[in-house]
Short mmCIF file of C-alpha atoms and ligand atoms in Angstrom, two decimals:
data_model
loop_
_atom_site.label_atom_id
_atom_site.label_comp_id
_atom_site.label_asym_id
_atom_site.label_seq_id
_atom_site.Cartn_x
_atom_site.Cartn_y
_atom_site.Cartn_z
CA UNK A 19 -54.74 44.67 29.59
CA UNK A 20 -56.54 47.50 30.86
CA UNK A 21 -60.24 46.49 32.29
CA UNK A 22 -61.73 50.01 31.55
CA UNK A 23 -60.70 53.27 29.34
CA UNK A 24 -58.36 55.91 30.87
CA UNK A 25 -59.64 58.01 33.51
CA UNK A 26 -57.65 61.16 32.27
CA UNK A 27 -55.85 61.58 28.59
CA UNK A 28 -53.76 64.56 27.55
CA UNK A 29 -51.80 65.17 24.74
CA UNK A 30 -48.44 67.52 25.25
CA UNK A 31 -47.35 69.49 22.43
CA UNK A 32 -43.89 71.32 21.43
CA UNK A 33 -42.25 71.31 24.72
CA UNK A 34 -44.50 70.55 26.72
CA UNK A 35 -44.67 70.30 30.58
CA UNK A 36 -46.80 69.10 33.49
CA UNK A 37 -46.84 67.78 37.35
CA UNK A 38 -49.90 65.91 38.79
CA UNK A 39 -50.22 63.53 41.66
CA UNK A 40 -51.09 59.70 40.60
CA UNK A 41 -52.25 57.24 43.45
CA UNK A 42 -51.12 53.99 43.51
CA UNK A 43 -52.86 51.59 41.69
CA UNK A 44 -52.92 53.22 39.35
CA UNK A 45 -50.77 53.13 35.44
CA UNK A 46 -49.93 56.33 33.74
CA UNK A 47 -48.90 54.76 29.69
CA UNK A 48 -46.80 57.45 28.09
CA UNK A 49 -47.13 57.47 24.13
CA UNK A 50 -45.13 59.00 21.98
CA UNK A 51 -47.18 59.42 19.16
CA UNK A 52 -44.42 60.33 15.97
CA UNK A 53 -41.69 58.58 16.88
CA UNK A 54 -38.37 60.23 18.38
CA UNK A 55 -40.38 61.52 21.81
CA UNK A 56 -38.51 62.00 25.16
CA UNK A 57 -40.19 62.90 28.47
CA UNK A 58 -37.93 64.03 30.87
CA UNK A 59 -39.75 62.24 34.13
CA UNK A 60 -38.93 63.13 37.75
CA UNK A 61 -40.61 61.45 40.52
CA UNK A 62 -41.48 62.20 44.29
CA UNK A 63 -43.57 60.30 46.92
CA UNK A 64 -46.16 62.52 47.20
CA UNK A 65 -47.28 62.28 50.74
CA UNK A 66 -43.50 63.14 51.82
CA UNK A 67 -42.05 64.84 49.11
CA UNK A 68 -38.79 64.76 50.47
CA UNK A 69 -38.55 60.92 49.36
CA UNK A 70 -37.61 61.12 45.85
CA UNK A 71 -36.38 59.12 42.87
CA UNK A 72 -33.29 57.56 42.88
CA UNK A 73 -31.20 56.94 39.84
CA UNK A 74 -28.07 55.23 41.98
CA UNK A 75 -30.59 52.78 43.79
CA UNK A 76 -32.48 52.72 40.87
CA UNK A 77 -29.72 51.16 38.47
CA UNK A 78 -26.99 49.28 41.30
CA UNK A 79 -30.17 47.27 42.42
CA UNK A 80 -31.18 45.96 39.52
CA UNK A 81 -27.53 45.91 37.66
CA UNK A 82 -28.60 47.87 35.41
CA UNK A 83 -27.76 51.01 32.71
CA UNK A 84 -30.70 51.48 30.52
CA UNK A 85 -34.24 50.75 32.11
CA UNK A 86 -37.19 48.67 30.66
CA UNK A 87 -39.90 46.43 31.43
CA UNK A 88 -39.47 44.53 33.84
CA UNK A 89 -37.50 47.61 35.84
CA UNK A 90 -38.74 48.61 38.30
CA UNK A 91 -37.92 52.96 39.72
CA UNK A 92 -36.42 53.01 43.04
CA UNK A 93 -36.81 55.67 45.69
CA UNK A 94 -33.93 57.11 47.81
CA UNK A 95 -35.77 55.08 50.96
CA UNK A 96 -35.31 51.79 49.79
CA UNK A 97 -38.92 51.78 48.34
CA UNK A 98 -40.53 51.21 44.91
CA UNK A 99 -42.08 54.45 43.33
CA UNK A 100 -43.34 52.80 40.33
CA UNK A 101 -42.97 49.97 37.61
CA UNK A 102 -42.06 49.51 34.12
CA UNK A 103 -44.90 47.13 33.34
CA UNK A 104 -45.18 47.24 29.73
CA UNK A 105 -42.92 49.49 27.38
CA UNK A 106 -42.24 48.89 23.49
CA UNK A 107 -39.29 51.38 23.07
CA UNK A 108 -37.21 49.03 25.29
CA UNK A 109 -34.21 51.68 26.38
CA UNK A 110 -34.49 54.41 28.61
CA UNK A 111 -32.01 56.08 29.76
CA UNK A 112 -31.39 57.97 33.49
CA UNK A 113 -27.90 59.26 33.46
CA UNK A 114 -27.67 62.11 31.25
CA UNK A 115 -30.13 64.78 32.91
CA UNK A 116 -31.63 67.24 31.03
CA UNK A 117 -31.33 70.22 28.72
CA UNK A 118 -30.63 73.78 30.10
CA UNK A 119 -31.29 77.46 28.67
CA UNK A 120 -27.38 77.83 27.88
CA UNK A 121 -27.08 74.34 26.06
CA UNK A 122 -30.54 75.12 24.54
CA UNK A 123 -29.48 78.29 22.67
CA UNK A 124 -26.35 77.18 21.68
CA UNK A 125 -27.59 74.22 20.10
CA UNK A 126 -30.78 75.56 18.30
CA UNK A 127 -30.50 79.42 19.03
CA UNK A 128 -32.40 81.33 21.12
CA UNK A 129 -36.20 81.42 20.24
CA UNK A 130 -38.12 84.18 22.60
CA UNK A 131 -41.83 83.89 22.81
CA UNK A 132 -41.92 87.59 21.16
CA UNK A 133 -40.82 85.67 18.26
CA UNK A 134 -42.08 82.15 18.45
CA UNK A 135 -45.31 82.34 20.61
CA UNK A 136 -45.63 78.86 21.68
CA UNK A 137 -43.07 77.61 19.77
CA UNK A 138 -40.81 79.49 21.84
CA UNK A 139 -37.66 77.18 22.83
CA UNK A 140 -37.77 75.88 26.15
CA UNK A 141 -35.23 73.67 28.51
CA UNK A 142 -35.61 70.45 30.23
CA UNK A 143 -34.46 72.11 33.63
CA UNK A 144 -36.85 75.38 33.73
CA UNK A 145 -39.63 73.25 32.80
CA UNK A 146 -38.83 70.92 36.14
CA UNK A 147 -38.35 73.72 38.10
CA UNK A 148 -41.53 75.80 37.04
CA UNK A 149 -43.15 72.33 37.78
CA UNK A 150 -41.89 71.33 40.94
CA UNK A 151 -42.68 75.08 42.16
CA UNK A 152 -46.44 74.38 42.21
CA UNK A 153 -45.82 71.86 44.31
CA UNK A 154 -43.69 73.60 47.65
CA UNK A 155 -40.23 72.33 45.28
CA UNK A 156 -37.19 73.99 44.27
CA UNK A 157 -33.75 73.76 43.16
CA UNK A 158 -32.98 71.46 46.34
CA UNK A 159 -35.12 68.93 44.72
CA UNK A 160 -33.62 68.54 41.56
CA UNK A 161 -31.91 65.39 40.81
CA UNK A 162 -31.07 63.22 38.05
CA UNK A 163 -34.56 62.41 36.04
CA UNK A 164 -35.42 59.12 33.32
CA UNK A 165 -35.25 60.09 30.02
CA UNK A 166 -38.81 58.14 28.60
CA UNK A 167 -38.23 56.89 24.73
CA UNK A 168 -34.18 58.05 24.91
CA UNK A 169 -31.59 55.46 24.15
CA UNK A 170 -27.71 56.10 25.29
CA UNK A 171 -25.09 53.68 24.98
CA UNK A 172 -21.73 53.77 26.56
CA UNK A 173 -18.31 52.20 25.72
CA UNK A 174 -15.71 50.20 27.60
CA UNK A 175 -14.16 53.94 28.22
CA UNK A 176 -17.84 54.85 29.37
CA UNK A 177 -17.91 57.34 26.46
CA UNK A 178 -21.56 57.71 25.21
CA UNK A 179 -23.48 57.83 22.31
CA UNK A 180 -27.50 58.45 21.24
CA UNK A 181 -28.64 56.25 19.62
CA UNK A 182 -31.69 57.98 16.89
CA UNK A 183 -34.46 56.05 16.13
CA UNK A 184 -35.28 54.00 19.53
CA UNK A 185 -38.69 54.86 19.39
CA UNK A 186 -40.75 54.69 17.05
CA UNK A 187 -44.51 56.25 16.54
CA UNK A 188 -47.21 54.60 18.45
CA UNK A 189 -44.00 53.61 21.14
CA UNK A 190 -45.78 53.23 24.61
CA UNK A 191 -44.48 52.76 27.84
CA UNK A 192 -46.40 52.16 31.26
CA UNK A 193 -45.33 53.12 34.54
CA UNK A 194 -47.70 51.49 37.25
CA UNK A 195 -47.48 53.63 40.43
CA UNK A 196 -46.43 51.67 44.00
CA UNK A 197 -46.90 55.07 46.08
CA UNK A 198 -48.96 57.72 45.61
CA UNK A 199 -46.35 60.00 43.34
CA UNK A 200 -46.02 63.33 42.32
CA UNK A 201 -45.09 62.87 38.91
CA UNK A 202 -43.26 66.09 37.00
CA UNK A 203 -42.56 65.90 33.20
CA UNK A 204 -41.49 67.56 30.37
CA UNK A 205 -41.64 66.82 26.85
CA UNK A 206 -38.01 68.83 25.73
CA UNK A 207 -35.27 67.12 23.80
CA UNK A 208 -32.97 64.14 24.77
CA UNK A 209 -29.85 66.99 26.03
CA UNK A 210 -27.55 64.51 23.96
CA UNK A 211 -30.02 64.20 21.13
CA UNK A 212 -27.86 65.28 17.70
CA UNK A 213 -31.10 66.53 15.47
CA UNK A 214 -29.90 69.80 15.28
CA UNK A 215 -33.54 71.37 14.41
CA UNK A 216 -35.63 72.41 17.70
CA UNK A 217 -39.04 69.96 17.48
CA UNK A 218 -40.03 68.31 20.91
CA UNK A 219 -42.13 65.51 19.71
CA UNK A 220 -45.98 65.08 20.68
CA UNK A 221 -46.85 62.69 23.68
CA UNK A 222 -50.03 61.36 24.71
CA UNK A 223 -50.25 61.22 28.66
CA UNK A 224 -53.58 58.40 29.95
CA UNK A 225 -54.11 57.10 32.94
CA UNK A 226 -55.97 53.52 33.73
CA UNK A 227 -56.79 52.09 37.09
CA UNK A 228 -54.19 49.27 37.35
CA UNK A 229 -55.05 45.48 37.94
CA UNK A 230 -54.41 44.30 41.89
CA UNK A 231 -50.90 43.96 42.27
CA UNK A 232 -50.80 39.54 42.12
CA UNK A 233 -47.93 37.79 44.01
CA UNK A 234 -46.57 36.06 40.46
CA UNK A 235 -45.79 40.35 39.36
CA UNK A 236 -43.21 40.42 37.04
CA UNK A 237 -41.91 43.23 38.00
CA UNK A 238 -41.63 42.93 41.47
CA UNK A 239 -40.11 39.44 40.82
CA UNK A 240 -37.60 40.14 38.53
CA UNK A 241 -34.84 40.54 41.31
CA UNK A 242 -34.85 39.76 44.62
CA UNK A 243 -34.30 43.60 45.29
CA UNK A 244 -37.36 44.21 44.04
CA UNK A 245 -38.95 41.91 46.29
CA UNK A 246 -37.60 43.42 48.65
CA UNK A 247 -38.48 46.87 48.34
CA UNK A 248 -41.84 45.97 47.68
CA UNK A 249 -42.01 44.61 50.89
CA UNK A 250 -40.45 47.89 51.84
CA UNK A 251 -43.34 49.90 50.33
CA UNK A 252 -46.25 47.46 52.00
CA UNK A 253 -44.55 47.87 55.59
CA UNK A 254 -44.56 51.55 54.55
CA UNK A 255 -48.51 51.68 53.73
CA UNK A 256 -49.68 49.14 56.44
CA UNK A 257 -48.29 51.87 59.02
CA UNK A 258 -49.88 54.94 56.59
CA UNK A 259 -53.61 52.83 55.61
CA UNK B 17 -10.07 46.09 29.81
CA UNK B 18 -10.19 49.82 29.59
CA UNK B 19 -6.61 51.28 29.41
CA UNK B 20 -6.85 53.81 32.15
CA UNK B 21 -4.75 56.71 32.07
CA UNK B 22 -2.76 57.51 35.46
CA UNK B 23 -1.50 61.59 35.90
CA UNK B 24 0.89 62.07 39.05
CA UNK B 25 0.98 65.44 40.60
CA UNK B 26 3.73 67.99 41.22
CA UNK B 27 2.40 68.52 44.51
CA UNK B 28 4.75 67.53 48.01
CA UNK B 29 3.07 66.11 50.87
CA UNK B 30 5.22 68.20 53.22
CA UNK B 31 3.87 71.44 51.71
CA UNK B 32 0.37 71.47 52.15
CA UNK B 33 -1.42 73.29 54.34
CA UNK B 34 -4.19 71.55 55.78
CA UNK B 35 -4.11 67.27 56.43
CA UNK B 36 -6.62 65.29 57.94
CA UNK B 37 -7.38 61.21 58.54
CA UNK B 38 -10.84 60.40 58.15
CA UNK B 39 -11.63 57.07 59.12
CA UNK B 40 -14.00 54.84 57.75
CA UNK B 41 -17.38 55.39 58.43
CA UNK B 42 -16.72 59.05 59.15
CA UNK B 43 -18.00 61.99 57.83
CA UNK B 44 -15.55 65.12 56.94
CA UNK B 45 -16.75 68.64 55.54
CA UNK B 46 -14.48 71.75 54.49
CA UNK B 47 -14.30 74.95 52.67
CA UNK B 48 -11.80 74.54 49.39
CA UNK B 49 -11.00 78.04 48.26
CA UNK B 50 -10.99 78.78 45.06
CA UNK B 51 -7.50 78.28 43.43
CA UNK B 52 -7.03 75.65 46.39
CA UNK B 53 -6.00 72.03 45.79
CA UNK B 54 -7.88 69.08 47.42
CA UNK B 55 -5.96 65.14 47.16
CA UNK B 56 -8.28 62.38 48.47
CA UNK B 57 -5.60 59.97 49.47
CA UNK B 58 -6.27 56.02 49.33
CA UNK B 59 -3.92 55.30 52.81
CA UNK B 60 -5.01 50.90 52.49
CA UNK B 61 -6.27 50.51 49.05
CA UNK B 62 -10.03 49.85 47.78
CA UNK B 63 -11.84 52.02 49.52
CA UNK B 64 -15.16 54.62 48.63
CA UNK B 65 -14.77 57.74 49.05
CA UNK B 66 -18.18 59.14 49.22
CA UNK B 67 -18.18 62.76 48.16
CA UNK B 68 -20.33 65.93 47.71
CA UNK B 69 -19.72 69.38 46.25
CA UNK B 70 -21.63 72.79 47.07
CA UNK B 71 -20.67 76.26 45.56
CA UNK B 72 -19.81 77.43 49.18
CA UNK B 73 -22.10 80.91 48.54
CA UNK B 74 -24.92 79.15 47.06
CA UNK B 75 -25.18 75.69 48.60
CA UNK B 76 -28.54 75.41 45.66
CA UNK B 77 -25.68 75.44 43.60
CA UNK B 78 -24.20 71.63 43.86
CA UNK B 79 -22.87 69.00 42.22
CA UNK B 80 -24.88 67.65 39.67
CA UNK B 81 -23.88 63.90 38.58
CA UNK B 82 -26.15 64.02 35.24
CA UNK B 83 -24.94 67.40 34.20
CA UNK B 84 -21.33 66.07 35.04
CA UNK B 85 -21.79 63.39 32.98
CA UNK B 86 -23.85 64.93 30.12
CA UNK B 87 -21.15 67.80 29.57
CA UNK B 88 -18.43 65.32 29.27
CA UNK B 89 -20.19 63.20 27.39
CA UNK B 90 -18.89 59.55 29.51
CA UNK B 91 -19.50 57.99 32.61
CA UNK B 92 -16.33 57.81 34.61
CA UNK B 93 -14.36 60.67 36.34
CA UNK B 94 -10.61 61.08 35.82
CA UNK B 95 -7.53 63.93 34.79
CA UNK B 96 -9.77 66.07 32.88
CA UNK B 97 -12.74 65.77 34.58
CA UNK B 98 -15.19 69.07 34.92
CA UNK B 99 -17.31 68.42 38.10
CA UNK B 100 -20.41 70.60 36.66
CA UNK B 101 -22.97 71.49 39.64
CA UNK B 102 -26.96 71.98 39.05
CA UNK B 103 -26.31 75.51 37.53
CA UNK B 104 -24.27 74.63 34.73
CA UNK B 105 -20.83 76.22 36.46
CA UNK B 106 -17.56 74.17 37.08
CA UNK B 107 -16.98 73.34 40.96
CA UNK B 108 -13.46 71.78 40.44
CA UNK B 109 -11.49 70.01 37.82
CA UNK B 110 -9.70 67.21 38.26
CA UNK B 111 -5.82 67.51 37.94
CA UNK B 112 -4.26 64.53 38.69
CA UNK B 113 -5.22 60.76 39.27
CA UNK B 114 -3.42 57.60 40.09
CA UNK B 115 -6.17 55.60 40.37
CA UNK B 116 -7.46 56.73 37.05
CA UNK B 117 -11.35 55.56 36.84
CA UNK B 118 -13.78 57.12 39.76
CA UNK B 119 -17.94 56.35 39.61
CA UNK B 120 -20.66 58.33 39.99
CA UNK B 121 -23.62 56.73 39.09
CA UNK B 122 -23.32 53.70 41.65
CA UNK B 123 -24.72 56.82 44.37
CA UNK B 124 -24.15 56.27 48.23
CA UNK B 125 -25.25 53.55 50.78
CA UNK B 126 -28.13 54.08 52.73
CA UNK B 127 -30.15 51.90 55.43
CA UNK B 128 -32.92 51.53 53.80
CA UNK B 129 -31.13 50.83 50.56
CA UNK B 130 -29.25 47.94 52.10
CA UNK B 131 -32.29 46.52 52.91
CA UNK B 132 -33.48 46.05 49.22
CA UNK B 133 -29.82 45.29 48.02
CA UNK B 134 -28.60 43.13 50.42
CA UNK B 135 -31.55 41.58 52.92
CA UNK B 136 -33.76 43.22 55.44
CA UNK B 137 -31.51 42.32 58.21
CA UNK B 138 -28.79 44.80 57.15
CA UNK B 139 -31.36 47.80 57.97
CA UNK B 140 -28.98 48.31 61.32
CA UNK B 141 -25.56 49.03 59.77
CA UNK B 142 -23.76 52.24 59.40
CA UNK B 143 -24.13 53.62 56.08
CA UNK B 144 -23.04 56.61 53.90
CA UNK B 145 -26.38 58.38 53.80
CA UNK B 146 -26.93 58.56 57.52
CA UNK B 147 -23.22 60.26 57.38
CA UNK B 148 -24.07 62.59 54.66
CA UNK B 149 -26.85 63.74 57.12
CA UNK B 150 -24.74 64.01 60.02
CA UNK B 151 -22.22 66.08 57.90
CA UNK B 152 -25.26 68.20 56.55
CA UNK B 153 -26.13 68.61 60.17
CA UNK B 154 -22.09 69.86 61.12
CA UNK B 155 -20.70 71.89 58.85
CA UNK B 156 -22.48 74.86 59.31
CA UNK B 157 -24.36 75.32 56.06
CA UNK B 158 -27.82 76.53 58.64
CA UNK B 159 -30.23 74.01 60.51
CA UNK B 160 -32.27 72.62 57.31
CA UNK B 161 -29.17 71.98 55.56
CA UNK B 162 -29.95 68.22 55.19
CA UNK B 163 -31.94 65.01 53.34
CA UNK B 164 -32.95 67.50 50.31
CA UNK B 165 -29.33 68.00 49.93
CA UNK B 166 -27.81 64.90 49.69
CA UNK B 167 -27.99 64.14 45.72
CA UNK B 168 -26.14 61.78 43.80
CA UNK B 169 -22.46 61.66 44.68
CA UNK B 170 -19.03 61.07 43.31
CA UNK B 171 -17.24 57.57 44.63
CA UNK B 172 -13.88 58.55 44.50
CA UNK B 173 -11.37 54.99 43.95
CA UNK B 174 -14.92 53.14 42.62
CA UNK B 175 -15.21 51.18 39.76
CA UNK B 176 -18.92 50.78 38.56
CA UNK B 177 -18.63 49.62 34.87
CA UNK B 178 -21.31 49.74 32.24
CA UNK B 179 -21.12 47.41 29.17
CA UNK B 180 -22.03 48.62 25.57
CA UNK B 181 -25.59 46.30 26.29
CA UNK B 182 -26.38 48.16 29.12
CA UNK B 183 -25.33 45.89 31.61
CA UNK B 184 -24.04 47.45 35.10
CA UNK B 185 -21.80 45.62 37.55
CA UNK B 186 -19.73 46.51 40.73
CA UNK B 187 -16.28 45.37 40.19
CA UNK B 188 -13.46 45.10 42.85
CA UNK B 189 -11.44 48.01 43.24
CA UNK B 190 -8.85 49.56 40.43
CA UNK B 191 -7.38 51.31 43.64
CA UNK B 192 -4.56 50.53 45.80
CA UNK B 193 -2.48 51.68 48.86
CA UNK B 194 -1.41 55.25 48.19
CA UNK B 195 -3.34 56.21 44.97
CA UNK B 196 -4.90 59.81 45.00
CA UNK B 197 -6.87 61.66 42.88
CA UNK B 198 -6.44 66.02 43.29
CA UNK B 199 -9.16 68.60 42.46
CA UNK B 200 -8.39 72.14 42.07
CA UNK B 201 -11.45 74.09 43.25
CA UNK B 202 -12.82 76.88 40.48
CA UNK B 203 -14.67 78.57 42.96
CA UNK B 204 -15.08 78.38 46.75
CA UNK B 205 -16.71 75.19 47.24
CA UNK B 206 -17.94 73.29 50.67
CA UNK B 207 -16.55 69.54 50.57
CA UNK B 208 -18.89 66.37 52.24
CA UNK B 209 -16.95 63.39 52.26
CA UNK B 210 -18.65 60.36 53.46
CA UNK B 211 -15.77 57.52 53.80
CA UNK B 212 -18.09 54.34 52.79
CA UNK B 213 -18.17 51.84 55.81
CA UNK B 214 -19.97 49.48 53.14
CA UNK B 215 -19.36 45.90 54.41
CA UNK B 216 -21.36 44.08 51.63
CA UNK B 217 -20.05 44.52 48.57
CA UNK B 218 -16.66 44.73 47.23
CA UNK B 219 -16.48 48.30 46.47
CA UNK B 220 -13.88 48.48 49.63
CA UNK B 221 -12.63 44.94 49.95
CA UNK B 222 -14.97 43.85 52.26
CA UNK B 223 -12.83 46.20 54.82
CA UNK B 224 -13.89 49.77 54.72
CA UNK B 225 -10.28 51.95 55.70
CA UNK B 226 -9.34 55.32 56.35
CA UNK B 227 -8.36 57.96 53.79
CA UNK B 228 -6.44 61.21 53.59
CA UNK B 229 -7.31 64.73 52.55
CA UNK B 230 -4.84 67.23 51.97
CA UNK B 231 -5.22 71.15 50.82
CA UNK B 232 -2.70 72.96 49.30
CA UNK B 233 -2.79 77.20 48.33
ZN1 ZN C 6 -21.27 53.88 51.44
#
């Protein structure tokens, strides 16, 4: 689908985190190479970091729980940050945050880098916020994230459950970015994820330019809020361009 | 049809010690004292009760909507409830419900979000988010107390269910006139109520109405 390689590839390892800045047009595909992945994802527009993703606006306007191709992530502007425009896994969740350093330990125990080197056990939060601080962000920015490869299902009570084995190896997903977007990401464990041994699976991170964005987009035309705030996002760059 | 499970409090009317109408469309902040009560009171039935929750020392310190969620492990609020803030500490509890399902993952209403939800035309009406900021802006939290602090909400008397296929709808209300739900604060925490004026959908009957908030020591 792509007409040309990627013009950047990295692989994360153990927990592993990183922030960059992806123009639109462009498609970041997210691989999670050994099955049982999750990349905790927060998103920001770039130019104006204070417009962020938006898990409310994200699910109520496309009636949604879980999130998938042909989804589409919302910003808290009425604007499209990116879109799910291919994705294998088919479930990924946004409501259930990430780990911290308290539910970390007690889960798995407390593994220092004196004693683990890189190994060391790290937390979904300090990973965002060690992230976001390279970038002029703090605590104030942190809100609820996607949770790549992750599968949660609730009940009529709204009680929820994991669900292992969503993804599979070789499971790709690709977000194609509407804004230019400061993406942050970590590679920790689903927080609800029951494997009680501490291994934050390998993900390969590429980036492709991204075809023109064509009028039949099945993403954009999935729901007419979509439409919509597409239209939002081209008022928004034919005042910026 | 989830059975939901109502708790009435001990609590009299008469004996609390602060009381206060906000109408709809209004925004309302306060500082709940630790050991302090809070009721939200629906006065007509069916409406949104937009709220927010800061640890009143450390307004970094907030409510957290994922981390509520996550340490409960289900979506909806009720008696029971630990209202878990970005830091991992409990804000408030809540101790008794008549309505007995609240939502917070359906977020608030914003102007530019009623443009993608509803139509483009709808860009002009009054909205949660603009009261958020104007309640950011008022209650004396310091001058750049605003937009980066207004995260994803609770909407108290809201009924946003999820199915077991991952469906997600907006249902009419499971309020009605004189239902409450009561909070007892675990630390000193600031309050930001926005009370919804949402005329689109029926998350307040198509007639947004004014609520009642009541402290008691
Ligand atoms: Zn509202």
């Amino acid at each position: 689908m792509f007409q040309s390689g990627p013009i950047f590839t990295r692989t994360l390892d153990h927990a592993g985190l990183w922030s960059g800045v992806i123009s639109r047009g462009k498609t970041l595909r997210l691989t999670d190479l050994q099955g049982g992945a999750n990349v905790g994802v927060l998103l920001y527009n770039a130019d104006l970091t204070v417009e962020r993703y938006n898990m409310p606006d994200t699910l109520k306007g496309q009636h949604t729980y879980q999130l998938t191709h042909p989804h589409c992530l919302h910003s808290d502007m009425g604007r499209l940050l990116a879109s799910i425009t291919a994705d294998t896994a088919g479930w990924h969740d946004t409501a259930c945050g990430c780990s911290d350093a308290a539910q970390v330990a007690a889960k798995y125990g407390k593994k220092s880098y004196q004693s683990g080197h890189n190994e060391f056990h790290r937390n979904g939060r300090e990973c965002f916020l060690i992230e976001l601080a390279k970038w002029g962000l703090g605590k104030r920015d942190l809100v609820p994230n996607l949770n790549l490869f992750s599968k949660v299902t609730a009940d009529e009570a709204g009680v929820l459950t994991f669900v292992p084995g969503n993804s599979p190896a070789g499971a790709y997903v690709d977000l194609r970015l509407e804004m230019n977007t400061l993406v942050v990401l970590n590679t920790c464990q689903h927080p609800l994820d029951p494997d009680p041994v501490y291994h934050p699976r390998p993900v390969k991170l590429e980036v492709f330019p991204a075809q023109p964005v064509a009028l039949t987009d099945t993403c954009i035309n999935s729901r007419p809020e979509n439409l919509r705030a597409a239209e939002n996002t081209a008022a928004y760059h034919a005042l910026r361009d | 049809m989830a059975t939901f499970i109502l708790t009435e409090s001990p609590l009299v009317a008469a004996d609390a010690v602060y009381r206060q109408v906000v109408n709809a469309g209004d925004h309302w902040s306060h500082l709940i004292k630790a050991g302090q009560t809070l009721r939200i009171l629906d006065l007509e039935g069916n409406q949104a009760a937009d709220t927010l929750f800061y640890d009143a020392h450390d307004t970094n310190n907030r409510y957290s909507a994922s981390d509520t969620i996550r340490h409960q492990g289900a979506l909806y609020l009720t008696t029971g409830t630990k209202l878990i803030s970005t830091e991992g500490d409990v804000l408030l509890t809540i101790v008794a419900d008549t309505c007995g399902r609240h939502d917070t993952l359906g977020g608030a209403c914003s102007r530019e979000s009623n443009t993608m939800r509803y139509a483009h035309e709808k860009e002009s009406m009054h909205a949660c988010r603009d009261s958020f900021i104007r309640g950011a802006q008022e209650c004396g939290c310091g001058h750049d107390f605003g937009k980066r602090d207004i995260t994803c909400n609770i909407n108290f008397f809201m009924n946003v269910p999820v199915t077991p296929e991952g469906g997600l709808t907006f249902a009419d209300g499971v309020s009605a006139p004189g239902r409450y739900v009561e909070l007892r604060a675990e630390r000193d925490v600031l309050a930001l109520i926005s009370n919804c004026p949402q005329l689109n959908n029926p998350c307040n009957g198509w007639n947004p109405t004014p609520v009642e908030v009541l402290i008691w020591d």
